C-alpha positions as MATLAB code, in Angstrom:
seq = 'MTRVGVIYSVALADFRARSRTSKLLVVPVLIAYLAKVLTVDSMLVFAGEYTGAPTAAWYGGMVACAGTTVLLVFGGVLVDGSIERDRTTGVDHLVATAPIPTWQYIVGKWLSNVAVLTVATGVLAAATAASFLVEGTGAFDLVALASPFVLLTLPAVTVVAAAAVCFETVRPLRGSVGTAVYFALALAAIAVSVAPDPLVDIAGIALLRDSVATSIAAQFPSFGGDIRMLAYQPTQSGLQSFRWDGLEWSLDRLAGRARVLAVAVGFLGAATVTFDRFDDGGRRFAFGNRFGDGDTGATDDTESKRREPLVSVETLTPVESGGFAIGRVLAAEFRMALRGRRWWWYLAFVGGVAATAVAPLDALRAFVLPIVLLLPLPVWSRLGARERLSRTTELVFVDVDVTRLLACTYVVAVGLGAVLVLPALVRFAAVGSWDSFVGGVAAVAFLPSLALALGVWTGRPRLFELLYLVAWYLGPVNGVVPLDYTATMPATTAAGVPAVYLLSTAVAFGVAVAGRRREATIE';
ca = [
      30.599  -15.981    7.182;
      30.413  -15.909    3.399;
      28.558  -13.232    1.470;
      25.778  -15.641    0.629;
      25.583  -16.643    4.281;
      25.223  -13.029    5.399;
      22.476  -12.339    2.861;
      20.674  -15.540    3.817;
      20.884  -14.702    7.528;
      19.454  -11.206    7.011;
      16.646  -12.555    4.849;
      15.817  -15.408    7.215;
      15.764  -13.185   10.312;
      13.494  -10.683    8.610;
      11.151  -13.383    7.293;
      10.871  -14.924   10.759;
      10.004  -11.518   12.206;
       7.222  -11.156    9.636;
       5.868  -14.633   10.350;
       5.059  -13.537   13.909;
       2.733  -10.762   12.740;
      -1.002  -11.060   12.143;
      -0.580   -9.722    8.618;
       0.419  -13.127    7.234;
      -2.660  -14.690    8.831;
      -5.069  -12.348    7.066;
      -3.408  -12.333    3.642;
      -4.168  -15.984    2.707;
      -7.861  -15.423    3.435;
      -7.958  -12.340    1.208;
      -6.044  -14.117   -1.541;
      -8.360  -17.120   -1.461;
     -11.330  -14.763   -1.739;
      -9.685  -13.031   -4.720;
      -9.262  -16.390   -6.466;
     -12.918  -17.199   -5.818;
     -14.092  -13.867   -7.241;
     -11.960  -14.247  -10.369;
     -12.820  -17.868  -11.116;
     -16.400  -18.281   -9.895;
     -18.029  -14.837   -9.872;
     -16.439  -13.394  -13.026;
     -14.716  -14.218  -16.291;
     -11.949  -12.654  -18.354;
     -13.371  -11.326  -21.619;
     -11.289  -10.218  -24.608;
     -12.525   -7.775  -27.258;
     -15.945   -7.826  -25.616;
     -16.958  -11.243  -27.012;
     -14.284  -13.910  -26.415;
     -13.574  -15.877  -23.258;
     -11.535  -18.985  -22.647;
     -12.815  -22.481  -21.961;
     -12.440  -23.233  -18.221;
      -9.345  -25.426  -18.508;
      -6.476  -25.529  -16.026;
      -4.368  -23.314  -18.272;
      -7.125  -20.720  -18.574;
      -7.732  -20.654  -14.841;
      -4.033  -20.057  -14.249;
      -3.782  -17.291  -16.845;
      -7.008  -15.576  -15.772;
      -6.062  -15.447  -12.086;
      -2.359  -14.730  -12.624;
      -3.157  -11.720  -14.805;
      -5.369  -10.100  -12.163;
      -3.248  -11.320   -9.259;
      -0.112   -9.757  -10.723;
      -1.905   -6.434  -11.138;
      -3.210   -6.552   -7.558;
       0.241   -7.384   -6.174;
       1.772   -4.536   -8.168;
      -0.588   -2.079   -6.506;
      -0.924   -3.581   -3.019;
       2.191   -5.741   -2.704;
       4.163   -2.806   -1.366;
       1.781   -2.592    1.604;
       2.294   -6.282    2.295;
       6.089   -6.057    2.524;
       6.812   -2.475    3.548;
       8.360   -1.703    6.934;
      11.216   -4.188    6.778;
      13.905   -1.585    7.457;
      11.658    0.483    9.708;
      11.159   -2.595   11.882;
      14.898   -2.641   12.556;
      14.677    0.994   13.616;
      11.819    0.469   16.045;
      13.183   -2.735   17.591;
      16.691   -1.412   18.256;
      18.400   -3.581   15.650;
      19.479   -0.423   13.839;
      22.408    0.113   16.223;
      23.702   -3.379   15.486;
      23.351   -2.952   11.725;
      24.949    0.507   11.768;
      28.091   -0.774   13.477;
      28.251   -4.289   12.048;
      30.867   -5.155    9.394;
      28.132   -6.006    6.888;
      28.352   -4.288    3.504;
      25.270   -2.253    2.743;
      24.522   -4.125   -0.466;
      24.342   -7.436    1.400;
      21.917   -5.977    3.940;
      19.749   -4.501    1.162;
      19.726   -7.728   -0.853;
      18.815   -9.690    2.280;
      15.842   -7.412    2.937;
      14.830   -7.717   -0.702;
      14.962  -11.513   -0.575;
      12.759  -11.468    2.512;
      10.233   -9.322    0.635;
      10.411  -11.675   -2.350;
       9.832  -14.651   -0.043;
       6.701  -13.075    1.443;
       5.281  -12.191   -1.971;
       6.190  -15.635   -3.305;
       4.238  -17.209   -0.460;
       1.296  -14.997   -1.394;
       1.655  -16.082   -5.032;
       1.781  -19.730   -3.988;
      -1.385  -19.347   -1.928;
      -3.103  -17.713   -4.900;
      -2.008  -20.544   -7.208;
      -3.199  -23.168   -4.705;
      -6.575  -21.429   -4.366;
      -6.829  -21.314   -8.159;
      -6.120  -25.048   -8.379;
      -8.802  -25.767   -5.769;
     -11.291  -23.613   -7.664;
     -10.498  -25.452  -10.891;
     -11.076  -28.834   -9.270;
     -14.547  -27.635   -8.251;
     -15.613  -25.519  -11.240;
     -13.226  -26.278  -14.117;
     -13.415  -28.767  -16.979;
     -10.853  -31.118  -18.475;
      -7.784  -32.734  -17.002;
      -5.819  -31.064  -14.213;
      -2.532  -29.850  -15.745;
      -0.329  -28.467  -12.983;
       2.326  -27.119  -15.366;
      -0.211  -25.264  -17.506;
      -1.913  -23.812  -14.428;
       1.294  -22.759  -12.682;
       3.201  -21.381  -15.695;
       1.374  -18.010  -15.748;
       2.234  -17.462  -12.079;
       5.891  -18.276  -12.758;
       6.218  -16.196  -15.931;
       3.906  -13.290  -15.045;
       3.685  -12.922  -11.268;
       7.082  -13.909   -9.873;
       9.149  -11.466  -11.993;
       6.702   -8.696  -11.090;
       6.969   -9.337   -7.345;
      10.755   -8.975   -7.524;
      10.174   -5.403   -8.684;
       7.608   -4.765   -5.944;
       9.997   -6.160   -3.325;
      12.889   -4.030   -4.571;
      10.749   -0.884   -4.789;
       9.569   -1.396   -1.201;
      13.176   -1.551    0.029;
      14.214    1.436   -2.085;
      11.361    3.621   -0.844;
      12.363    2.894    2.756;
      15.924    4.064    2.147;
      14.974    7.378    0.506;
      13.944    9.731    3.310;
      11.392   11.831    1.338;
       9.636    8.656    0.153;
       9.026    7.108    3.579;
       5.720    8.881    4.172;
       2.554    9.743    2.274;
       4.540   11.222   -0.610;
       6.231    7.874   -1.100;
       2.882    6.077   -1.164;
       1.580    8.493   -3.792;
       4.729    8.057   -5.887;
       4.545    4.258   -5.565;
       0.875    4.280   -6.614;
       1.655    6.460   -9.628;
       4.521    4.163  -10.659;
       2.292    1.080  -10.277;
      -0.379    2.659  -12.491;
       2.297    3.613  -15.024;
       3.655    0.063  -15.065;
       0.167   -1.332  -15.687;
      -0.500    1.242  -18.421;
       2.774    0.366  -20.152;
       1.917   -3.335  -19.986;
      -1.447   -2.689  -21.631;
       0.167   -0.772  -24.512;
       1.175   -2.635  -27.702;
       4.727   -4.055  -27.712;
       5.888   -2.575  -24.385;
       9.617   -2.345  -23.798;
       9.202   -3.641  -20.232;
       6.024   -5.624  -19.506;
       6.158   -5.653  -15.709;
       2.529   -6.728  -15.201;
       2.768   -9.395  -17.916;
      -0.497   -8.262  -19.511;
       0.982   -7.934  -23.000;
       2.548  -11.391  -22.768;
      -0.762  -13.018  -21.875;
      -2.734  -10.901  -24.340;
      -0.522  -11.771  -27.322;
      -0.649  -15.477  -26.501;
      -4.444  -15.370  -26.217;
      -4.731  -13.407  -29.475;
      -2.822  -16.142  -31.299;
      -5.224  -18.806  -29.985;
      -8.332  -16.768  -30.879;
      -7.067  -16.059  -34.400;
      -6.373  -19.754  -34.985;
      -9.900  -20.767  -33.933;
     -11.897  -17.811  -35.304;
     -10.715  -16.720  -38.791;
     -12.970  -13.639  -38.629;
     -11.128  -12.330  -35.589;
      -9.528   -8.973  -36.313;
      -6.555   -9.458  -34.020;
      -7.097   -6.428  -31.787;
      -7.747   -7.488  -28.175;
      -6.338   -4.490  -26.382;
      -9.703   -4.308  -24.632;
      -9.846   -6.959  -21.907;
     -11.906   -6.899  -18.756;
     -13.201   -9.056  -15.932;
     -16.983   -9.202  -16.135;
     -19.716  -11.019  -14.223;
     -20.397  -14.500  -15.551;
     -22.660  -14.252  -18.606;
     -23.775  -16.214  -21.614;
     -23.570  -15.370  -25.315;
     -19.774  -15.134  -25.437;
     -17.658  -17.101  -27.885;
     -15.467  -19.635  -26.148;
     -11.982  -20.571  -27.332;
      -9.405  -23.011  -26.030;
      -6.145  -21.650  -24.711;
      -3.398  -24.168  -23.985;
      -1.315  -21.880  -21.814;
       1.910  -19.907  -22.080;
       4.697  -21.509  -24.023;
       8.210  -21.103  -22.681;
      10.534  -19.530  -25.254;
      13.777  -17.574  -25.275;
      11.996  -14.387  -26.373;
       9.548  -14.586  -23.475;
      12.274  -15.375  -20.986;
      14.291  -12.426  -22.292;
      11.254  -10.180  -21.827;
      10.851  -11.282  -18.227;
      14.601  -10.785  -17.678;
      14.082   -7.104  -18.471;
      11.643   -6.993  -15.575;
      14.335   -8.385  -13.294;
      16.633   -5.610  -14.531;
      14.135   -3.069  -13.169;
      14.359   -4.770   -9.783;
      18.154   -4.578   -9.913;
      17.876   -0.858  -10.624;
      15.767   -0.298   -7.517;
      18.247   -2.311   -5.442;
      21.138   -0.244   -6.759;
      19.348    2.970   -5.851;
      18.577    1.589   -2.380;
      22.236    0.701   -1.815;
      23.356    4.214   -2.712;
      20.716    6.029   -0.644;
      20.700    3.851    2.493;
      22.205    5.787    5.420;
      22.710    2.791    7.742;
      20.330    4.333   10.291;
      22.361    7.492   10.776;
      19.822   10.222   11.573;
      22.261   12.831   10.343;
      22.656   11.000    7.063;
      26.466   11.165    7.175;
      28.083    8.821    9.661;
      27.144    5.556    7.972;
      26.012    6.841    4.618;
      28.917    5.841    2.402;
      31.494    4.183    4.633;
      30.473    0.558    4.256;
      28.385    0.048    1.150;
      30.224   -2.402   -0.999;
      32.952   -3.807    1.206;
      34.034   -4.648    4.723;
      35.238   -1.283    5.922;
      35.328    0.723    9.104;
      31.822    1.393   10.336;
      32.685    4.893   11.491;
      31.656    4.385   15.126;
      34.091    5.652   17.743;
      34.528    5.032   21.424;
      33.647    8.655   22.099;
      30.395    8.259   20.204;
      29.499    5.120   22.107;
      30.248    6.742   25.464;
      27.989    9.650   24.599;
      25.199    7.208   23.756;
      25.516    5.614   27.176;
      25.314    8.908   29.058;
      21.884    9.394   30.654;
      19.900   12.311   29.239;
      18.441   13.251   32.632;
      18.909   12.232   36.221;
      16.189    9.990   37.551;
      16.109   11.975   40.795;
      14.953   15.116   38.929;
      11.868   13.545   37.356;
       8.529   14.908   38.555;
       6.103   12.300   39.966;
       3.181   11.463   37.664;
      -0.124   12.848   38.875;
      -3.481   12.160   37.277;
      -5.595   15.280   36.892;
      -8.504   13.739   35.039;
      -9.313   13.939   31.358;
      -9.000   17.581   30.295;
     -10.783   17.474   26.949;
      -9.757   20.990   25.939;
      -6.074   20.294   26.481;
      -6.358   16.975   24.661;
      -8.048   18.560   21.651;
      -5.420   21.311   21.561;
      -2.634   18.724   21.723;
      -4.230   16.650   18.976;
      -4.558   19.759   16.812;
      -0.887   20.649   17.307;
       0.221   17.088   16.476;
      -1.926   17.098   13.341;
      -0.388   20.276   11.947;
       3.183   20.354   13.154;
       6.141   18.962   11.280;
       4.767   19.568    7.774;
       6.777   21.091    4.982;
       6.101   24.679    4.042;
       4.469   23.753    0.758;
       1.851   21.638    2.569;
       0.638   24.652    4.566;
       0.604   26.721    1.382;
      -1.342   24.016   -0.463;
      -3.820   23.800    2.430;
      -4.559   27.518    2.246;
      -4.790   27.237   -1.546;
      -7.218   24.327   -1.196;
      -9.546   26.350    1.022;
      -9.409   29.211   -1.476;
     -10.082   26.850   -4.391;
     -13.240   25.458   -2.784;
     -14.400   29.038   -2.245;
     -13.926   30.388   -5.786;
     -13.950   27.454   -8.221;
     -16.976   27.118  -10.542;
     -19.557   24.754   -9.079;
     -19.278   22.148  -11.825;
     -15.490   22.065  -11.538;
     -15.732   22.117   -7.741;
     -17.970   19.068   -7.739;
     -16.108   17.127  -10.437;
     -12.443   17.469   -9.510;
     -11.586   20.355   -7.154;
     -13.196   18.778   -4.075;
     -11.672   15.295   -4.629;
      -8.218   16.812   -5.176;
      -8.469   19.100   -2.155;
      -9.428   16.148    0.067;
      -6.083   14.549   -0.755;
      -4.323   17.216    1.311;
      -5.194   15.693    4.721;
      -3.810   12.308    3.618;
      -0.515   12.590    5.569;
      -2.473   13.585    8.691;
      -5.272   11.032    8.393;
      -2.968    8.151    7.497;
      -1.193    8.313   10.878;
      -4.412    8.186   12.884;
      -4.430    5.187   15.178;
      -0.875    4.258   14.242;
       0.830    7.375   15.569;
       1.419    6.032   19.089;
       3.008    2.830   17.830;
       5.141    4.648   15.270;
       6.386    7.063   17.941;
       6.766    4.266   20.509;
       4.633    6.149   23.048;
       1.921    3.554   23.669;
       3.103    2.876   27.213;
       2.816    6.585   28.013;
      -0.439    7.338   26.201;
      -2.409    4.410   27.605;
      -1.536    5.048   31.258;
      -4.580    6.018   33.349;
      -6.626    7.347   30.416;
      -9.909    6.410   28.767;
      -8.743    5.241   25.357;
     -12.217    5.663   23.859;
     -12.391    9.358   24.736;
      -8.830    9.862   23.546;
      -9.673    8.179   20.251;
     -12.799   10.328   19.939;
     -10.702   13.492   20.358;
      -8.320   12.283   17.661;
     -11.272   11.675   15.346;
     -12.886   15.059   16.051;
      -9.677   16.925   15.208;
      -9.216   14.884   12.016;
     -12.777   15.613   10.913;
     -12.304   19.270   11.784;
      -9.246   19.454    9.581;
     -11.204   18.098    6.626;
     -14.182   20.313    7.438;
     -12.027   23.435    7.239;
     -11.005   22.439    3.732;
     -14.496   21.719    2.409;
     -16.529   24.251    4.417;
     -16.627   26.866    1.620;
     -17.760   24.169   -0.813;
     -20.479   22.924    1.554;
     -21.795   26.455    2.049;
     -21.930   27.012   -1.697;
     -23.630   23.655   -2.327;
     -26.271   24.474    0.299;
     -26.799   27.966   -1.113;
     -27.724   26.628   -4.563;
     -29.658   23.627   -3.270;
     -27.137   21.039   -4.472;
     -27.857   18.719   -1.558;
     -26.448   15.648   -3.305;
     -23.005   17.228   -3.392;
     -23.449   18.589    0.136;
     -24.208   15.146    1.571;
     -21.331   13.650   -0.436;
     -18.862   16.133    1.025;
     -20.098   15.536    4.570;
     -19.924   11.759    4.120;
     -16.352   11.947    2.815;
     -15.117   14.112    5.670;
     -16.825   11.880    8.251;
     -15.922    8.470    6.822;
     -12.314    8.828    5.684;
     -10.838    9.672    9.139;
     -12.816    6.841   10.758;
     -11.463    4.363    8.210;
      -7.951    5.692    8.794;
      -8.395    5.228   12.549;
      -9.587    1.635   12.183;
      -6.802    0.637    9.799;
      -4.161    2.483   11.804;
      -5.154    0.896   15.105;
      -5.223   -2.634   13.739;
      -2.213   -2.487   11.411;
      -0.012   -0.007   13.255;
       1.125    1.514    9.966;
      -0.215    4.290    7.717;
       0.599    2.680    4.371;
      -2.550    0.577    3.929;
      -4.922    3.518    4.360;
      -2.802    5.690    2.080;
      -2.893    3.166   -0.737;
      -6.573    2.294   -0.303;
      -7.440    5.985   -0.303;
      -5.464    6.634   -3.493;
      -7.028    3.614   -5.224;
     -10.528    4.728   -4.191;
      -9.767    8.283   -5.326;
      -8.546    7.092   -8.716;
     -11.395    4.665   -9.347;
     -14.219    6.612   -7.694;
     -14.204   10.412   -8.187;
     -11.723   10.290  -11.097;
     -13.062    7.336  -13.136;
     -16.670    7.193  -11.987;
     -16.874    3.849  -10.192;
     -20.070    4.530   -8.250;
     -19.442    2.465   -5.079;
     -16.100    4.261   -4.578;
     -17.352    7.765   -5.408;
     -17.052    8.942   -1.807;
     -17.564   12.639   -2.691;
     -20.701   11.976   -4.801;
     -19.309   13.646   -7.903;
     -21.982   11.934  -10.039;
     -25.794   12.045   -9.621;
     -25.906    8.250   -9.887;
     -23.881    7.987   -6.683;
     -26.527    9.681   -4.538;
     -29.333    7.848   -6.349;
     -27.670    4.558   -5.391;
     -27.507    5.632   -1.742;
     -23.694    5.543   -1.592;
     -23.293    8.602    0.705;
     -25.725    7.061    3.185;
     -23.694    3.858    3.181;
     -20.532    5.812    3.911;
     -22.207    7.692    6.762;
     -23.367    4.406    8.321;
     -19.925    2.901    7.763;
     -18.421    5.771    9.735;
     -19.913    4.450   12.958;
     -18.864    0.892   12.099;
     -15.271    1.915   11.357;
     -15.046    3.952   14.562;
     -16.379    0.993   16.545;
     -13.726   -1.224   14.992;
     -11.088    1.343   15.939;
     -12.334    1.477   19.537;
     -12.284   -2.323   19.812;
      -8.729   -2.429   18.489;
      -7.552    0.356   20.776;
      -9.041   -1.284   23.869;
      -7.359   -4.544   22.890;
      -4.071   -2.703   22.403;
      -4.374   -0.899   25.736;
      -5.099   -4.187   27.503;
      -2.030   -5.812   25.988;
       0.162   -2.862   26.879;
];
């Protein structure tokens, strides 16, 4: 088989495996809703007073700009797990010993990721076209509507796809640390794109902004030329409308997007170097077959050892059901929550408890408490997904009440967060700061329940990790009231946000129970 044939086969097999998951059924619905929010419920406003006439070109640019940003942040969740799926399904042994160069395997996985994100982009473009036919004005120009998705979104998703593959090949980046690093890089990419004359405009914001600025300046001579401030706002009147004819294709713009593709190539190169070909020791397949058809490193002796049974079947003890021992279950859940962490995590945990005990109250409320509540992220993110990740569902769901087991998991997770914030809650109560007290309680109660629900239904920790980091950045850090889960601002409690989170705790836990019962029935 040719090199192209090998890459195509890897990509096609991976894409087919994805098509059998429920994730691709939910994504189009969410994307269609995003298009509706951007085109019907809001408008893109530049410099606080200019917005485009609702032509096909404007609809495409308005949705592509936001859609690219959303895919930069959340696209990794959509396509992650491609290599991990091979580990959990037993394909890893075939890949490790197959005469397939590592770079071809990596490129195949990347192409599969690109295909998934391209499908998502196509659905978004189709939803935008449908929205224009209902709400827009003027003739339907398919080229003008689709050009922003081609020039802005597609180059960006190649980077997202490559980063997802790279993060799976680097062992320290496969967990919560990798999600945090990916989120930070996504924010950095967006910040660079917002800056004037960025060297690499991954999000495409500068490209769209400069094109819009040219149109505004041509139609409004008094325009000062500075439109670095752009935002999506609820539909309103009193804004000055201008006509934007869309992005023009030019060599300079194509060269700028080619630099984005170079970033994707860099991630792929790093993934090729760091991929260990599923060798747990990191040595056997690490460098033997990266760029050419070489010996895979497997020996007959190794294969014979793999086939040797670990234990004789005759020595296994018969399974006996002794009822649900809640104390033993809680102890086991506690051990699983804390074991396997790096030394610095335990040190940071102790430091977090100390910080909530001694930090000044204003600092404690504003940033110490939100930062400290990031420490349980690697524990909370695996809630509900732990059994599937460890491939122990058949053992865990045998002759056990899954609801009580899930409740024990939740209690231990809440207890872990409570230990962190207990000094802060005592201090808030002592000074009568009940707004902050209720905010801390709501955060510790709601976040584990959300993690349970997402973990049970998705089987992976990545979605909760990214949603938590986004909420942390927008809510406690930047003051978006609905996402201020720790009630760092007085306006949050006045709006009843902590009460909403407390009520949502029961809803999220109910969703988790429904998913777990469904999972246990299937198993």
